[in-house]
Backbone as a printed PyTorch tensor [residue, N CA C, xyz], in Angstrom:
tensor([[[ -87.2940,  -26.2040,   53.2430],
         [ -87.3380,  -27.1960,   52.1840],
         [ -88.1770,  -26.7340,   50.9960]],

        [[ -89.4190,  -26.2040,   51.2090],
         [ -90.1940,  -25.7280,   50.0620],
         [ -89.4900,  -24.6120,   49.2920]],

        [[ -88.7560,  -23.7490,   49.9790],
         [ -88.0570,  -22.6680,   49.2890],
         [ -86.9740,  -23.2430,   48.3770]],

        [[ -86.3090,  -24.2990,   48.8370],
         [ -85.2830,  -24.9480,   48.0280],
         [ -85.9050,  -25.5590,   46.7750]],

        [[ -87.0260,  -26.2450,   46.9320],
         [ -87.7090,  -26.8340,   45.7860],
         [ -88.1450,  -25.7490,   44.8120]],

        [[ -88.6220,  -24.6480,   45.3210],
         [ -89.0500,  -23.5300,   44.4770],
         [ -87.8490,  -22.9750,   43.6960]],

        [[ -86.7310,  -22.8480,   44.3570],
         [ -85.5280,  -22.3380,   43.6900],
         [ -85.0640,  -23.3140,   42.6110]],

        [[ -85.1210,  -24.6010,   42.8980],
         [ -84.7330,  -25.5950,   41.8980],
         [ -85.6620,  -25.5650,   40.6950]],

        [[ -86.9460,  -25.4210,   40.9550],
         [ -87.9110,  -25.3470,   39.8570],
         [ -87.6810,  -24.1070,   39.0030]],

        [[ -87.4140,  -22.9860,   39.6470],
         [ -87.1370,  -21.7560,   38.8960],
         [ -85.8840,  -21.9100,   38.0480]],

        [[ -84.8540,  -22.5150,   38.6170],
         [ -83.6030,  -22.7170,   37.8730],
         [ -83.8320,  -23.6370,   36.6750]],

        [[ -84.5780,  -24.7110,   36.8760],
         [ -84.8710,  -25.6360,   35.7710],
         [ -85.6890,  -24.9310,   34.6950]],

        [[ -86.6950,  -24.1590,   35.1090],
         [ -87.5190,  -23.4300,   34.1430],
         [ -86.6590,  -22.4400,   33.3550]],

        [[ -85.7410,  -21.7620,   34.0320],
         [ -84.8620,  -20.8050,   33.3590],
         [ -83.9690,  -21.5160,   32.3390]],

        [[ -83.4240,  -22.6940,   32.7070],
         [ -82.5910,  -23.4640,   31.7730],
         [ -83.4070,  -23.8930,   30.5450]],

        [[ -84.6400,  -24.3010,   30.7660],
         [ -85.4910,  -24.7030,   29.6460],
         [ -85.7990,  -23.5300,   28.7270]],

        [[ -86.0720,  -22.3740,   29.3050],
         [ -86.3220,  -21.1800,   28.4810],
         [ -85.0850,  -20.8090,   27.6690]],

        [[ -83.9140,  -20.8910,   28.2840],
         [ -82.6770,  -20.5990,   27.5620],
         [ -82.4620,  -21.5980,   26.4270]],

        [[ -82.7330,  -22.8720,   26.6940],
         [ -82.5850,  -23.8930,   25.6690],
         [ -83.5530,  -23.6230,   24.5140]],

        [[ -84.7830,  -23.2750,   24.8550],
         [ -85.7880,  -23.0070,   23.8150],
         [ -85.3500,  -21.8410,   22.9400]],

        [[ -84.7330,  -20.8450,   23.5390],
         [ -84.3100,  -19.6560,   22.7960],
         [ -83.0780,  -19.9430,   21.9360]],

        [[ -82.0980,  -20.6390,   22.5090],
         [ -80.8360,  -20.8620,   21.8140],
         [ -80.8840,  -22.0180,   20.8140]],

        [[ -81.6520,  -23.0610,   21.1350],
         [ -81.6700,  -24.2640,   20.3010],
         [ -83.0940,  -24.8260,   20.2480]],

        [[ -83.9750,  -24.1980,   19.4500],
         [ -85.3670,  -24.6530,   19.4080],
         [ -85.5170,  -26.1200,   19.0110]],

        [[ -84.7010,  -26.5990,   18.0870],
         [ -84.7930,  -28.0110,   17.6770],
         [ -84.3860,  -28.9240,   18.8300]],

        [[ -83.3230,  -28.5720,   19.5190],
         [ -82.8810,  -29.3580,   20.6720],
         [ -83.9090,  -29.3370,   21.7900]],

        [[ -84.5100,  -28.1780,   22.0000],
         [ -85.5620,  -28.0510,   23.0080],
         [ -86.7450,  -28.9540,   22.6610]],

        [[ -87.1260,  -28.9660,   21.3810],
         [ -88.2420,  -29.8060,   20.9390],
         [ -87.9070,  -31.2780,   21.1570]],

        [[ -86.6870,  -31.6950,   20.8010],
         [ -86.2720,  -33.0900,   21.0300],
         [ -86.3070,  -33.4200,   22.5180]],

        [[ -85.8450,  -32.4880,   23.3430],
         [ -85.8250,  -32.7060,   24.7920],
         [ -87.2500,  -32.8840,   25.3310]],

        [[ -88.1420,  -31.9870,   24.9360],
         [ -89.5230,  -32.0410,   25.4350],
         [ -90.2030,  -33.3300,   24.9900]],

        [[ -90.0740,  -33.6750,   23.7030],
         [ -90.7200,  -34.9000,   23.2210],
         [ -90.0250,  -36.1550,   23.7300]],

        [[ -88.8410,  -35.9840,   24.2640],
         [ -88.1450,  -37.1030,   24.8770],
         [ -88.6190,  -37.3940,   26.2880]],

        [[ -89.3950,  -36.4950,   26.8500],
         [ -89.9230,  -36.6740,   28.1980],
         [ -91.1560,  -37.5740,   28.1470]],

        [[ -91.1310,  -38.6550,   28.8990],
         [ -92.2320,  -39.6240,   28.8580],
         [ -93.5710,  -38.9830,   29.2310]],

        [[ -93.5910,  -38.1170,   30.2360],
         [ -94.8510,  -37.5050,   30.6570],
         [ -95.4320,  -36.6290,   29.5520]],

        [[ -94.5500,  -36.0230,   28.7400],
         [ -95.0250,  -35.1950,   27.6400],
         [ -95.6370,  -36.0730,   26.5500]],

        [[ -94.9800,  -37.1780,   26.2390],
         [ -95.5410,  -38.1110,   25.2590],
         [ -96.8840,  -38.6600,   25.7430]],

        [[ -96.9670,  -38.9580,   27.0360],
         [ -98.2170,  -39.4440,   27.6210],
         [ -99.3430,  -38.4320,   27.3870]],

        [[ -99.0540,  -37.1690,   27.6570],
         [-100.0510,  -36.1180,   27.4560],
         [-100.4320,  -35.9420,   25.9970]],

        [[ -99.4610,  -35.9930,   25.1060],
         [ -99.7510,  -35.8410,   23.6820],
         [-100.6120,  -36.9830,   23.1500]],

        [[-100.3210,  -38.2110,   23.5860],
         [-101.1470,  -39.3420,   23.1650],
         [-102.5620,  -39.1750,   23.7090]],

        [[-102.6760,  -38.7290,   24.9420],
         [-103.9950,  -38.4950,   25.5250],
         [-104.7860,  -37.4400,   24.7750]],

        [[-104.1270,  -36.3530,   24.4090],
         [-104.7860,  -35.2970,   23.6380],
         [-105.1920,  -35.8270,   22.2620]],

        [[-104.3020,  -36.5880,   21.6190],
         [-104.6160,  -37.1420,   20.2980],
         [-105.8010,  -38.0980,   20.3830]],

        [[-105.8270,  -38.9640,   21.4000],
         [-106.9410,  -39.9050,   21.5560],
         [-108.2470,  -39.1570,   21.8230]],

        [[-108.1840,  -38.1020,   22.6010],
         [-109.3760,  -37.2990,   22.8800],
         [-109.8780,  -36.6240,   21.6130]],

        [[-108.9650,  -36.0940,   20.8100],
         [-109.3400,  -35.4630,   19.5510],
         [-109.9650,  -36.4770,   18.5980]],

        [[-109.3880,  -37.6730,   18.5180],
         [-109.9520,  -38.7410,   17.6800],
         [-111.3560,  -39.0870,   18.1600]],

        [[-111.5210,  -39.2210,   19.4620],
         [-112.8430,  -39.5150,   20.0370],
         [-113.8600,  -38.4340,   19.6390]],

        [[-113.4750,  -37.2000,   19.8070],
         [-114.3600,  -36.0710,   19.5190],
         [-114.7550,  -36.0490,   18.0330]],

        [[-113.7560,  -36.1200,   17.1670],
         [-114.0270,  -36.0310,   15.7280],
         [-114.7980,  -37.2470,   15.2130]],

        [[-114.4290,  -38.4430,   15.6620],
         [-115.1620,  -39.6360,   15.2350],
         [-116.5910,  -39.6320,   15.7630]],

        [[-116.7630,  -39.1610,   16.9930],
         [-118.1160,  -39.0680,   17.5410],
         [-118.9980,  -38.1810,   16.6820]],

        [[-118.4760,  -37.0340,   16.3110],
         [-119.2340,  -36.1290,   15.4370],
         [-119.4850,  -36.7700,   14.0760]],

        [[-118.4680,  -37.4290,   13.5350],
         [-118.5970,  -38.0780,   12.2350],
         [-119.6800,  -39.1650,   12.2660]],

        [[-119.6090,  -40.0430,   13.2460],
         [-120.5660,  -41.1500,   13.3170],
         [-121.9990,  -40.6620,   13.5200]],

        [[-122.1750,  -39.6480,   14.3400],
         [-123.5350,  -39.1850,   14.6610],
         [-124.0760,  -38.2490,   13.5890]],

        [[-123.2730,  -37.2730,   13.1480],
         [-123.7820,  -36.2710,   12.2150],
         [-123.6510,  -36.6560,   10.7380]],

        [[-122.5980,  -37.3580,   10.3840],
         [-122.3780,  -37.7130,    8.9900],
         [-122.9510,  -39.0960,    8.6710]],

        [[-122.6080,  -40.0740,    9.5040],
         [-123.0810,  -41.4440,    9.2890],
         [-124.5160,  -41.6420,    9.7910]],

        [[-125.0170,  -40.6630,   10.5390],
         [-126.3860,  -40.6820,   11.0650],
         [-126.6620,  -41.8920,   11.9640]],

        [[-125.6500,  -42.3000,   12.7270],
         [-125.8290,  -43.3920,   13.6850],
         [-126.4970,  -42.8500,   14.9500]],

        [[-127.2020,  -43.6910,   15.6740],
         [-127.7470,  -43.2490,   16.9690],
         [-126.6090,  -42.7690,   17.8790]],

        [[-126.8920,  -41.8210,   18.7270],
         [-125.8600,  -41.2030,   19.5640],
         [-125.0960,  -42.2510,   20.3740]],

        [[-125.7960,  -43.1600,   21.0110],
         [-125.1170,  -44.1530,   21.8400],
         [-124.2000,  -45.0450,   21.0100]],

        [[-124.6170,  -45.4280,   19.8290],
         [-123.7990,  -46.2650,   18.9510],
         [-122.5820,  -45.4720,   18.4540]],

        [[-122.8110,  -44.2760,   17.9620],
         [-121.7130,  -43.4520,   17.4560],
         [-120.7060,  -43.1060,   18.5390]],

        [[-121.1990,  -42.7730,   19.7120],
         [-120.3250,  -42.4400,   20.8330],
         [-119.5050,  -43.6510,   21.2600]],

        [[-120.1490,  -44.8170,   21.3100],
         [-119.4420,  -46.0380,   21.7040],
         [-118.3620,  -46.3910,   20.6930]],

        [[-118.6710,  -46.3240,   19.4180],
         [-117.6630,  -46.5990,   18.3840],
         [-116.4860,  -45.6290,   18.5000]],

        [[-116.8000,  -44.3580,   18.6680],
         [-115.7450,  -43.3550,   18.7900],
         [-114.8860,  -43.6250,   20.0220]],

        [[-115.5190,  -44.0180,   21.1120],
         [-114.7730,  -44.2860,   22.3440],
         [-113.8580,  -45.4940,   22.1770]],

        [[-114.3810,  -46.5710,   21.6010],
         [-113.5890,  -47.7920,   21.4180],
         [-112.3980,  -47.5190,   20.5050]],

        [[-112.6160,  -46.8000,   19.4200],
         [-111.5110,  -46.4920,   18.5040],
         [-110.4760,  -45.5710,   19.1540]],

        [[-110.9420,  -44.5980,   19.9400],
         [-109.9880,  -43.7150,   20.6120],
         [-109.2400,  -44.4650,   21.7130]],

        [[-109.9020,  -45.4370,   22.3440],
         [-109.2300,  -46.2890,   23.3310],
         [-108.0910,  -47.0540,   22.6560]],

        [[-108.3520,  -47.5860,   21.4660],
         [-107.3230,  -48.3220,   20.7200],
         [-106.1430,  -47.4050,   20.3760]],

        [[-106.4490,  -46.1830,   19.9380],
         [-105.3950,  -45.2070,   19.6340],
         [-104.5700,  -44.9310,   20.8910]],

        [[-105.2500,  -44.7370,   22.0050],
         [-104.5720,  -44.4540,   23.2570],
         [-103.6750,  -45.6120,   23.6710]],

        [[-104.2020,  -46.8320,   23.6090],
         [-103.4110,  -47.9960,   24.0070],
         [-102.1770,  -48.1550,   23.1210]],

        [[-102.3720,  -48.0720,   21.8270],
         [-101.2480,  -48.2340,   20.9030],
         [-100.2140,  -47.1240,   21.1220]],

        [[-100.6830,  -45.8910,   21.2290],
         [ -99.7630,  -44.7680,   21.4380],
         [ -99.0040,  -44.8680,   22.7460]],

        [[ -99.7180,  -45.2070,   23.8170],
         [ -99.0560,  -45.2880,   25.1190],
         [ -98.1020,  -46.4780,   25.1790]],

        [[ -98.5150,  -47.6150,   24.6490],
         [ -97.6450,  -48.7970,   24.7430],
         [ -96.4380,  -48.6890,   23.8220]],

        [[ -96.6360,  -48.2050,   22.6070],
         [ -95.5460,  -48.1870,   21.6250],
         [ -94.6600,  -46.9500,   21.7210]],

        [[ -95.2590,  -45.7650,   21.9180],
         [ -94.4730,  -44.5350,   21.8800],
         [ -94.1070,  -44.0420,   23.2780]],

        [[ -95.1050,  -43.8900,   24.1350],
         [ -94.8410,  -43.3220,   25.4560],
         [ -93.9450,  -44.2190,   26.2900]],

        [[ -94.3610,  -45.4720,   26.4730],
         [ -93.6350,  -46.3710,   27.3660],
         [ -92.7320,  -47.3510,   26.6290]],

        [[ -92.8430,  -47.3970,   25.3030],
         [ -92.0230,  -48.2830,   24.4750],
         [ -91.9770,  -49.6850,   25.0820]],

        [[ -93.1710,  -50.1760,   25.4160],
         [ -93.3020,  -51.4630,   26.0900],
         [ -93.1290,  -52.6110,   25.1090]],

        [[ -92.5060,  -53.6590,   25.5910],
         [ -92.3170,  -54.8320,   24.7430],
         [ -92.9890,  -56.0560,   25.3590]],

        [[ -93.7980,  -55.8370,   26.3550],
         [ -94.4630,  -56.9410,   27.0340],
         [ -95.6010,  -57.5170,   26.2130]],

        [[ -96.2430,  -58.4880,   26.7820],
         [ -97.3490,  -59.1840,   26.1420],
         [ -98.6130,  -58.3120,   26.1640]],

        [[ -99.2410,  -58.1920,   24.9920],
         [-100.4980,  -57.4390,   24.9390],
         [-101.5770,  -58.1390,   25.7670]],

        [[-101.4790,  -59.4520,   25.8720],
         [-102.4350,  -60.1990,   26.6880],
         [-102.3250,  -59.7960,   28.1560]],

        [[-101.1620,  -59.3170,   28.5770],
         [-100.9690,  -58.8400,   29.9480],
         [-101.2610,  -57.3400,   30.0490]],

        [[-100.7760,  -56.5700,   29.0820],
         [-100.8600,  -55.1120,   29.1870],
         [-102.2540,  -54.5610,   28.8750]],

        [[-102.9180,  -55.0870,   27.8650],
         [-104.2060,  -54.5360,   27.4410],
         [-105.2640,  -54.5970,   28.5460]],

        [[-105.4620,  -55.7420,   29.2180],
         [-106.4470,  -55.7440,   30.3140],
         [-106.0680,  -54.7880,   31.4480]],

        [[-104.7810,  -54.6640,   31.7080],
         [-104.3290,  -53.7280,   32.7440],
         [-104.6150,  -52.2820,   32.3240]],

        [[-104.3840,  -52.0010,   31.0550],
         [-104.6600,  -50.6530,   30.5500],
         [-106.1550,  -50.3460,   30.6540]],

        [[-106.9860,  -51.3190,   30.2770],
         [-108.4420,  -51.1330,   30.3700],
         [-108.8590,  -50.9060,   31.8250]],

        [[-108.2960,  -51.6950,   32.7350],
         [-108.6160,  -51.5220,   34.1590],
         [-108.1750,  -50.1480,   34.6590]],

        [[-107.0250,  -49.7020,   34.1850],
         [-106.5190,  -48.3810,   34.5840],
         [-107.4300,  -47.2730,   34.0720]],

        [[-107.9200,  -47.4160,   32.8490],
         [-108.8320,  -46.4190,   32.2990],
         [-110.1400,  -46.3910,   33.0880]],

        [[-110.6360,  -47.5710,   33.4770],
         [-111.8410,  -47.6290,   34.3200],
         [-111.5780,  -46.9920,   35.6760]],

        [[-110.4070,  -47.2390,   36.2420],
         [-110.0330,  -46.5890,   37.4950],
         [-110.0360,  -45.0720,   37.3260]],

        [[-109.4690,  -44.5990,   36.2130],
         [-109.4440,  -43.1590,   35.9460],
         [-110.8390,  -42.5710,   35.8690]],

        [[-111.7320,  -43.2830,   35.2110],
         [-113.1230,  -42.8340,   35.1350],
         [-113.7440,  -42.7750,   36.5220]],

        [[-113.5170,  -43.8110,   37.3230],
         [-114.0630,  -43.8320,   38.6800],
         [-113.4940,  -42.7210,   39.5430]],

        [[-112.1830,  -42.5220,   39.4670],
         [-111.5470,  -41.4570,   40.2430],
         [-112.0780,  -40.0950,   39.8210]],

        [[-112.2070,  -39.8960,   38.5170],
         [-112.7510,  -38.6490,   37.9970],
         [-114.1470,  -38.4080,   38.5610]],

        [[-114.9700,  -39.4340,   38.5180],
         [-116.3490,  -39.3110,   39.0030],
         [-116.3880,  -39.0040,   40.4960]],

        [[-115.5310,  -39.6830,   41.2640],
         [-115.4880,  -39.4350,   42.7060],
         [-115.0540,  -38.0040,   43.0190]],

        [[-114.0420,  -37.5390,   42.3180],
         [-113.5540,  -36.1740,   42.5570],
         [-114.6400,  -35.1630,   42.2340]],

        [[-115.2350,  -35.2880,   41.0470],
         [-116.2470,  -34.3130,   40.6240],
         [-117.4590,  -34.3580,   41.5620]],

        [[-117.9560,  -35.5530,   41.8290],
         [-119.1320,  -35.6730,   42.6920],
         [-118.8390,  -35.1770,   44.1020]],

        [[-117.6740,  -35.5600,   44.6120],
         [-117.3130,  -35.1260,   45.9640],
         [-117.2050,  -33.6170,   46.0850]],

        [[-116.5780,  -32.9930,   45.1080],
         [-116.4150,  -31.5380,   45.1600],
         [-117.7370,  -30.8080,   44.9160]],

        [[-118.5980,  -31.3710,   44.0750],
         [-119.9300,  -30.7820,   43.8790],
         [-120.6900,  -30.8150,   45.2010]],

        [[-120.6050,  -31.9390,   45.9040],
         [-121.2940,  -32.0620,   47.2000],
         [-120.7430,  -31.0990,   48.2380]],

        [[-119.4660,  -30.7350,   48.1000],
         [-118.8820,  -29.7460,   49.0090],
         [-119.2660,  -28.3190,   48.6380]],

        [[-119.9640,  -28.1700,   47.5120],
         [-120.4540,  -26.8530,   47.1240],
         [-119.5770,  -26.1010,   46.1390]],

        [[-118.5240,  -26.7390,   45.6430],
         [-117.6870,  -26.0660,   44.6530],
         [-118.3760,  -26.0780,   43.2890]],

        [[-118.1520,  -25.0600,   42.4850],
         [-118.7620,  -25.0280,   41.1500],
         [-118.2360,  -26.1700,   40.2760]],

        [[-119.0930,  -26.6900,   39.4350],
         [-118.7710,  -27.8240,   38.5690],
         [-117.5360,  -27.5550,   37.7110]],

        [[-117.4010,  -26.3590,   37.1790],
         [-116.2570,  -26.0360,   36.3210],
         [-114.9410,  -26.1890,   37.0860]],

        [[-114.9160,  -25.7740,   38.3230],
         [-113.7050,  -25.9230,   39.1440],
         [-113.4570,  -27.4020,   39.4360]],

        [[-114.5330,  -28.1400,   39.7150],
         [-114.4190,  -29.5760,   39.9780],
         [-113.8250,  -30.2920,   38.7700]],

        [[-114.2940,  -29.9280,   37.5890],
         [-113.7850,  -30.5470,   36.3620],
         [-112.3020,  -30.2260,   36.1750]],

        [[-111.9280,  -28.9920,   36.4450],
         [-110.5260,  -28.5940,   36.3110],
         [-109.6480,  -29.4150,   37.2570]],

        [[-110.0810,  -29.5510,   38.5070],
         [-109.3090,  -30.3150,   39.4890],
         [-109.1970,  -31.7750,   39.0540]],

        [[-110.2970,  -32.3410,   38.5930],
         [-110.2830,  -33.7340,   38.1350],
         [-109.3770,  -33.8820,   36.9110]],

        [[-109.4660,  -32.9400,   35.9810],
         [-108.6640,  -33.0050,   34.7540],
         [-107.1750,  -32.8480,   35.0550]],

        [[-106.8370,  -32.1850,   36.1470],
         [-105.4300,  -32.0230,   36.5160],
         [-104.9220,  -33.1930,   37.3560]],

        [[-105.8140,  -33.8680,   38.0580],
         [-105.4240,  -34.9220,   38.9870],
         [-105.4220,  -36.3080,   38.3570]],

        [[-106.4840,  -36.6400,   37.6540],
         [-106.6560,  -38.0050,   37.1410],
         [-105.5400,  -38.4220,   36.1810]],

        [[-105.1340,  -37.5930,   35.2190],
         [-104.0470,  -38.0310,   34.3300],
         [-102.7480,  -38.3530,   35.0660]],

        [[-102.4650,  -37.6520,   36.1590],
         [-101.2550,  -37.9420,   36.9330],
         [-101.3610,  -39.3400,   37.5430]],

        [[-102.5170,  -39.6440,   38.1170],
         [-102.7300,  -40.9770,   38.7070],
         [-102.6520,  -42.0620,   37.6290]],

        [[-103.2840,  -41.8210,   36.4990],
         [-103.2840,  -42.8160,   35.4150],
         [-101.8660,  -43.0020,   34.8740]],

        [[-101.1160,  -41.9210,   34.7220],
         [ -99.7310,  -42.0120,   34.2570],
         [ -98.9100,  -42.8900,   35.2050]],

        [[ -99.0320,  -42.6350,   36.4960],
         [ -98.2500,  -43.3930,   37.4730],
         [ -98.6220,  -44.8810,   37.4510]],

        [[ -99.9020,  -45.1780,   37.3360],
         [-100.3260,  -46.5810,   37.2690],
         [ -99.8020,  -47.2320,   35.9900]],

        [[ -99.8660,  -46.5090,   34.8800],
         [ -99.3350,  -47.0510,   33.6240],
         [ -97.8380,  -47.3270,   33.7470]],

        [[ -97.1260,  -46.4200,   34.3720],
         [ -95.6740,  -46.5590,   34.5100],
         [ -95.3130,  -47.7030,   35.4600]],

        [[ -96.0120,  -47.7960,   36.5810],
         [ -95.6560,  -48.7630,   37.6200],
         [ -96.2220,  -50.1530,   37.3540]],

        [[ -97.4060,  -50.2340,   36.7420],
         [ -98.1040,  -51.5140,   36.6490],
         [ -98.3840,  -51.9710,   35.2180]],

        [[ -98.9920,  -51.1100,   34.4120],
         [ -99.4660,  -51.5340,   33.0940],
         [ -98.3150,  -51.8630,   32.1500]],

        [[ -97.3840,  -50.9400,   31.9920],
         [ -96.3280,  -51.0970,   30.9950],
         [ -94.9640,  -51.4020,   31.6100]],

        [[ -94.9460,  -51.7980,   32.8610],
         [ -93.6960,  -52.1700,   33.5210],
         [ -93.0860,  -53.3570,   32.7760]],

        [[ -91.7990,  -53.3010,   32.4890],
         [ -91.1720,  -54.4330,   31.7860],
         [ -91.3050,  -55.7160,   32.6060]],

        [[ -91.5030,  -56.8210,   31.8960],
         [ -91.5820,  -58.1100,   32.5710],
         [ -90.1860,  -58.4790,   33.0540]],

        [[ -90.1330,  -59.1220,   34.2100],
         [ -88.8350,  -59.5080,   34.7750],
         [ -88.2440,  -60.6420,   33.9570]],

        [[ -86.9490,  -60.5680,   33.7380],
         [ -86.2590,  -61.6120,   32.9830],
         [ -86.3270,  -62.9330,   33.7470]],

        [[ -86.5570,  -64.0000,   33.0030],
         [ -86.6060,  -65.3180,   33.6130],
         [ -87.9610,  -65.7050,   34.1420]],

        [[ -88.9320,  -64.7800,   34.1070],
         [ -90.2680,  -65.0840,   34.5810],
         [ -91.1240,  -65.4180,   33.3690]],

        [[ -91.6410,  -66.6280,   33.3590],
         [ -92.4770,  -67.0390,   32.2270],
         [ -93.8870,  -66.5220,   32.4180]],

        [[ -94.4830,  -66.0870,   31.3150],
         [ -95.8760,  -65.6420,   31.3590],
         [ -96.7150,  -66.6490,   30.5990]],

        [[ -97.9400,  -66.8150,   31.0430],
         [ -98.8530,  -67.7240,   30.3530],
         [ -99.2650,  -67.1240,   29.0410]],

        [[ -99.3380,  -67.9660,   28.0130],
         [ -99.7120,  -67.4530,   26.6910],
         [-101.1250,  -67.7770,   26.3770]]])
């Protein structure tokens, strides 16, 4: 079974490489059409906004580190929520339902990240490796929760409280 999966993955990778070579515009449309890719791009954009705003607030605006960092985090959270709800998942549900779920999911991601890093440090693995494992694992968990719970379309005929 694993050999079959490996062969399928190789075949898919080969098809993607051929598409990229023969039709770069089509390849770009295909890649950006993948929800997981949009999820990653929004995450990278939100992280970049957080980083740049944090530097701006602390070094340019001369705000205390905790204040500048908090402002940068809140604004990047807003960017992430808007990007994930509107572009990645194209959700049309109630923000009153989705936003608290998104916040809870982000807190879960933070907790999972902390557990992974702390657990692996206690096992004696180097911190850099622990961070890599957490950075590769947590976004997958957060993506799945966003897909299954946060941005899942509301069922037709079910009234939500306003």
